Amino acid sequence: MFDLVIKNGLCLINGNFLRYNIGVEGNRIAYVGKEDIKGEEKINAEGCFVLPGLFNAHTHSAMTLLRGYAEGLPLKDWLEKVWEMEAKLDEKAVYLGAKLACVEMLKNGITCFADMYIHMDGVARAVEETGIRAVLGYGMADRGNDDRAKEELRIAKDFIKRWNGKERIKCILTPHAVYTCSKDFLAKISEIAKENGFIKHIHASETFWEVKEAKRRYGMSPIELLDSIGFLDSNTVLAHGVWLSDSDMELISKSGSSVAHCPSSNLKLSSGIAKVAEMLEKGINVCLGTDGAASNNMLNLFNEMRISALLQQLRRKFLNPAKYLEMATWNGYRAYGIDSGSVERGMLADLVIMEIGQSHRPIYDPVNSIVYSSLGSEVRDVIVDGRIALEDRNPVYVDLEKLCEEVSSFAFFHSSL
Amino acid sequence: MFDLVIKNGLCLINGNFLRYNIGVEGNRIAYVGKEDIKGEEKINAEGCFVLPGLFNAHTHSAMTLLRGYAEGLPLKDWLEKVWEMEAKLDEKAVYLGAKLACVEMLKNGITCFADMYIHMDGVARAVEETGIRAVLGYGMADRGNDDRAKEELRIAKDFIKRWNGKERIKCILTPHAVYTCSKDFLAKISEIAKENGFIKHIHASETFWEVKEAKRRYGMSPIELLDSIGFLDSNTVLAHGVWLSDSDMELISKSGSSVAHCPSSNLKLSSGIAKVAEMLEKGINVCLGTDGAASNNMLNLFNEMRISALLQQLRRKFLNPAKYLEMATWNGYRAYGIDSGSVERGMLADLVIMEIGQSHRPIYDPVNSIVYSSLGSEVRDVIVDGRIALEDRNPVYVDLEKLCEEVSSFAFFHSSL
């Protein structure tokens, strides 16, 4: 008798779709196979795909509050509006925005996300309450000021002490970027991370300007700079990686660092198109992120898989579509050192049950249907850490109507009606 | 007493969202305003946006049958697989594929589509049965052969005789492209179109190869060639228009021709990114299409609006987001000469009622929410020609389960289970 069984779904097992049953014990997958197993709780997945949970490898969840706030604007004007609004955020606002994000992500089959932002206790509380899994860090930026560096590190460490290991939360160190953090500060963070076994997550080579600026200041690309201070290792996740040179990619590949690719955001903010095909060729672990909702505007990895594939095809790079599904699942968990992202015995029970929808038909190969023809709204049930967090498209632990009302108070349109 | 009333929705009226009621009489919008009107049938649109119906300005609906069939392949291999399969299609297959497409389009808020393909009677029957509106033409290609030219024209004219003006169908002339049709054939079609007031729809400047080939054969770009034979006028819709020079755009603008922009397909088949911003600047009527499901893979204009906007932003072209909504609605109806695409009195009653979804929140400006944050699955009810064709997400005139079963017989995966 398992705690939970999922029956008759088309389960993604080792790259194949098989009509298997899945047994969950505690927070782990305990059985995958054809036997007619029994469980305390039972989900009928007939007519559904069963996938490992998706991992959103780079986001700023509370930025749902700014979704649609600054549209039709070039980056400079966009940033000004966003910063003005962010200055007004407090922990309660961040909690509400992150909670809306957690529900949206669950609805789109995301079982874990990596977030760096401010007022992170608000994000942690949202994770705690919604049942999702997360990798969280306080976004540090010393801007070359020693006192500020100390204060930023203090906030980051305090956050880690309060939340690491609690409630499906893994805490990490998240310096913002090489243009907002000094070289010494980044070296110090790298040292602390190594001593304590922390993962590091940083924006890197997102824009052409960023690379140009690093070369001007240091005579090195952002990746070369990070390499020179020993920052790059297999516990490092680099967000964006749009403007990587061949030798940057070699450094990343050699170090075992991962890249969190955010295709929609890179289009929206005019950053560019990342060389995903080349990165994979060089053996880099590429995972997939939505970035914040202000630069996307959805927290939906089905969208990102599809857009990533379309953009690579624009570049005449025709990858096996299964690669994109790996990027959205397994590669994310691998990047952040969490043993999930695959439907197999012993893994954490983070699972997605999605209906085979109208736009999936006809099905020649389910991977193609999932990567190219899924909206995200096909996701019916989501299991995180062995517990059902989304049931029949409704978040189990959240009063969504109440939440939407609270969030609406941040927008002007609703109040003017 | 109206035939149908839609109450309390946030209706898009002249670019603004107003809480209005809409009255429908026959197939026309007969009232738009604040009065508490009564109707035989009533739809409560509380908590919903009410939009004009979306127009899919370029597709090959029956290609749903080939969705996901040829993935991860460069154009040449893709075409070989697609052509091999298309040779096997008959009218019944086209009917089934088109019917699946019609339902998918209705579910995504599309009330009218423009289609050129083979076995068009199958498409017309699908339109008749599903309740959608369509602009249909037999896809003609003489490949420089006079006998074939005559036979192609005969098929096209017979189709027009059988279906024009029936069942929400408008028939048009659809030569395939300048590289598959001879100059004389295109001139002949243009002449017939002028005599009879038919709209013409043709692929033009989709790929770099096409432009190069036209210059080699004619010393002219495809647009210059079409202009030289008097093909370009306000009754012409050019599909794709990815590789337009400035002077091509001037010619199109001067002639009053429209361009059907298909961003997803242009990425997927490595064609390129159309210069939408420049076209709009020059006053060209740009509308939006999905192309066929084999090169998209979804028939979803919410997707196309979003991708189009993201791609223009990649090009550092920041349009007012309302432009994309116009492209997906009003501009399509204008291109094909149908008086719909706007929520106003006297227009055909083609309307979409979509729920304000989780990913729309918070709402600063509904246009931003619709363009950047909609999946399509928010569409709840669709009215075409005054009649409800989609109700609570279900097609009114189609047994969807049966249809999906029939369509599945075309795919290998299902039969192998």
Coordinates of C-alpha atoms in Angstrom, one line a residue, chain A residues 10 17 19 49 64-75 85 99-101 103-105 107-108 208 264-273 296-298 300 303-304 306-307 310-321 356-366 368-369 372-378 400 403-405 407-408 410-414 417, chain B residues 10 17 19 49 64-75 85 99-101 103-105 107-108 208 264-273 296-298 300 303-304 306-307 310-321 356-366 368-369 372-378 400 403-405 407-408 410-414 417:
Chain A
L10 CA 1.5 7.8 -20.4
F17 CA 6.3 7.2 -23.0
R19 CA 1.6 3.3 -19.8
F49 CA 0.9 12.4 -20.0
T64 CA 4.2 39.3 -11.1
L65 CA 3.2 42.5 -9.4
L66 CA 4.8 44.4 -12.3
R67 CA 3.4 42.2 -15.1
G68 CA 2.2 44.4 -17.9
Y69 CA 3.2 47.5 -16.0
A70 CA 5.9 48.8 -18.5
E71 CA 5.0 47.7 -22.0
G72 CA 6.0 49.0 -25.4
L73 CA 9.1 50.6 -23.9
P74 CA 12.9 50.3 -24.7
L75 CA 15.1 48.9 -21.9
M85 CA 7.9 50.5 -8.5
K99 CA 2.3 33.7 -4.0
L100 CA 0.6 34.6 -7.2
A101 CA 3.7 33.4 -9.0
V103 CA 0.2 29.3 -8.0
E104 CA 0.8 30.3 -11.7
M105 CA 3.9 28.1 -11.8
K107 CA -0.8 25.6 -12.8
N108 CA 1.9 25.4 -15.6
F208 CA 26.0 43.1 -25.2
S264 CA 11.3 35.2 -23.9
S265 CA 12.9 37.7 -21.6
N266 CA 15.9 37.9 -23.9
L267 CA 13.6 38.9 -26.7
K268 CA 11.4 41.2 -24.7
L269 CA 14.4 43.2 -23.4
S270 CA 16.2 43.2 -26.8
S271 CA 19.0 41.2 -25.3
G272 CA 19.5 38.7 -28.1
I273 CA 19.2 34.9 -28.8
N296 CA 8.1 37.7 -20.0
N297 CA 5.0 38.1 -19.1
M298 CA 4.1 34.5 -18.1
N300 CA 5.2 29.1 -18.2
N303 CA 6.1 28.6 -23.7
E304 CA 9.8 28.8 -23.1
R306 CA 8.5 26.2 -27.6
I307 CA 10.1 29.7 -28.1
L310 CA 11.7 28.1 -32.6
L311 CA 14.6 30.5 -32.0
Q312 CA 17.2 27.8 -32.5
Q313 CA 15.4 26.8 -35.7
L314 CA 15.5 30.4 -36.8
R315 CA 19.3 30.0 -36.4
R316 CA 19.1 26.8 -38.5
K317 CA 19.9 24.7 -35.4
F318 CA 17.6 21.7 -35.4
L319 CA 17.9 19.9 -32.1
N320 CA 16.1 16.8 -31.1
P321 CA 12.9 18.2 -29.4
I356 CA -3.7 15.2 -23.9
G357 CA -5.2 18.3 -25.4
Q358 CA -6.8 19.2 -28.7
S359 CA -3.7 21.0 -29.9
H360 CA -1.6 17.8 -29.2
R361 CA -3.5 15.8 -31.8
P362 CA -2.7 13.8 -33.8
I363 CA 0.2 12.4 -31.8
Y364 CA 3.2 11.2 -33.9
D365 CA 5.6 11.5 -31.0
P366 CA 4.4 12.8 -27.6
N368 CA 6.8 16.9 -30.1
S369 CA 3.3 17.4 -28.9
Y372 CA 5.7 22.4 -29.7
S373 CA 1.9 22.2 -29.0
S374 CA 1.4 22.8 -25.3
L375 CA -0.1 25.9 -23.7
G376 CA 0.5 24.8 -20.1
S377 CA -3.3 24.9 -19.4
E378 CA -3.3 21.1 -20.1
L400 CA -7.0 31.9 -5.4
L403 CA -5.3 36.2 -3.6
C404 CA -6.2 37.8 -7.0
E405 CA -8.2 40.4 -5.2
V407 CA -2.9 41.4 -5.8
S408 CA -5.3 43.6 -7.8
F410 CA -1.4 46.9 -6.9
A411 CA -2.8 47.8 -10.3
F412 CA -4.4 51.0 -11.4
F413 CA -6.9 49.6 -13.9
H414 CA -9.0 47.6 -11.5
L417 CA -13.4 50.6 -12.7
Chain B
L10 CA -15.3 44.5 -20.3
F17 CA -12.3 48.6 -22.3
R19 CA -18.3 47.6 -19.0
F49 CA -13.1 40.5 -21.6
T64 CA -3.2 19.8 -38.4
L65 CA -3.0 16.2 -39.7
L66 CA 0.8 16.7 -40.0
R67 CA 1.3 18.5 -36.7
G68 CA 4.4 17.2 -35.0
Y69 CA 5.1 14.8 -37.9
A70 CA 8.4 16.3 -39.1
E71 CA 10.2 17.9 -36.1
G72 CA 13.8 18.7 -35.5
L73 CA 14.5 18.8 -39.3
P74 CA 15.9 21.5 -41.6
L75 CA 13.5 22.9 -44.3
M85 CA 2.3 12.8 -46.6
K99 CA -12.5 20.2 -38.8
L100 CA -9.9 19.7 -36.1
A101 CA -8.4 23.0 -37.0
V103 CA -12.5 23.6 -33.5
E104 CA -9.0 24.5 -32.3
M105 CA -9.4 28.0 -33.8
K107 CA -11.3 27.4 -28.8
N108 CA -8.6 30.1 -29.3
F208 CA 15.6 34.6 -48.8
S264 CA 6.0 31.4 -35.5
S265 CA 6.1 29.7 -38.9
N266 CA 8.9 32.1 -40.0
L267 CA 11.0 31.0 -37.0
K268 CA 10.2 27.3 -37.3
L269 CA 11.2 27.1 -41.0
S270 CA 14.2 29.4 -40.5
S271 CA 12.7 32.0 -42.8
G272 CA 13.5 35.1 -40.7
I273 CA 11.8 37.9 -38.8
N296 CA 3.7 26.3 -36.0
N297 CA 2.4 23.9 -34.3
M298 CA -0.7 25.6 -32.9
N300 CA -3.4 30.3 -31.8
N303 CA 0.6 33.1 -29.3
E304 CA 1.3 34.9 -32.6
R306 CA 2.9 37.6 -28.2
I307 CA 5.7 36.2 -30.4
L310 CA 8.7 39.8 -28.6
L311 CA 10.4 39.6 -32.0
Q312 CA 9.9 43.2 -32.8
Q313 CA 11.3 44.1 -29.3
L314 CA 14.3 41.9 -30.1
R315 CA 14.7 44.2 -33.1
R316 CA 14.4 47.2 -30.7
K317 CA 11.1 48.2 -32.2
F318 CA 8.7 49.0 -29.4
L319 CA 5.2 49.3 -30.8
N320 CA 2.1 50.2 -28.8
P321 CA 0.8 46.7 -27.8
I356 CA -9.7 37.2 -17.0
G357 CA -7.2 34.6 -16.1
Q358 CA -4.5 34.2 -13.4
S359 CA -1.7 35.1 -15.8
H360 CA -3.5 38.4 -16.7
R361 CA -3.2 39.7 -13.1
P362 CA -2.6 42.3 -12.0
I363 CA -4.2 44.3 -14.8
Y364 CA -2.5 47.7 -15.4
D365 CA -3.9 47.8 -19.0
P366 CA -6.1 45.0 -20.4
N368 CA -1.1 44.4 -22.3
S369 CA -2.7 41.4 -20.5
Y372 CA 1.5 39.5 -23.6
S373 CA -0.1 37.2 -21.1
S374 CA -2.8 35.1 -22.8
L375 CA -2.6 31.5 -23.6
G376 CA -5.8 31.2 -25.6
S377 CA -7.3 28.8 -23.1
E378 CA -8.9 31.8 -21.4
L400 CA -14.9 16.5 -30.3
L403 CA -13.3 13.8 -34.1
C404 CA -10.1 13.3 -32.1
E405 CA -10.5 9.5 -32.5
V407 CA -7.9 12.1 -36.5
S408 CA -5.8 9.8 -34.4
F410 CA -3.5 9.3 -39.1
A411 CA -0.8 9.1 -36.5
F412 CA 1.5 6.3 -35.7
F413 CA 1.9 6.7 -32.0
H414 CA -1.7 6.0 -31.0
L417 CA -0.1 1.8 -28.0

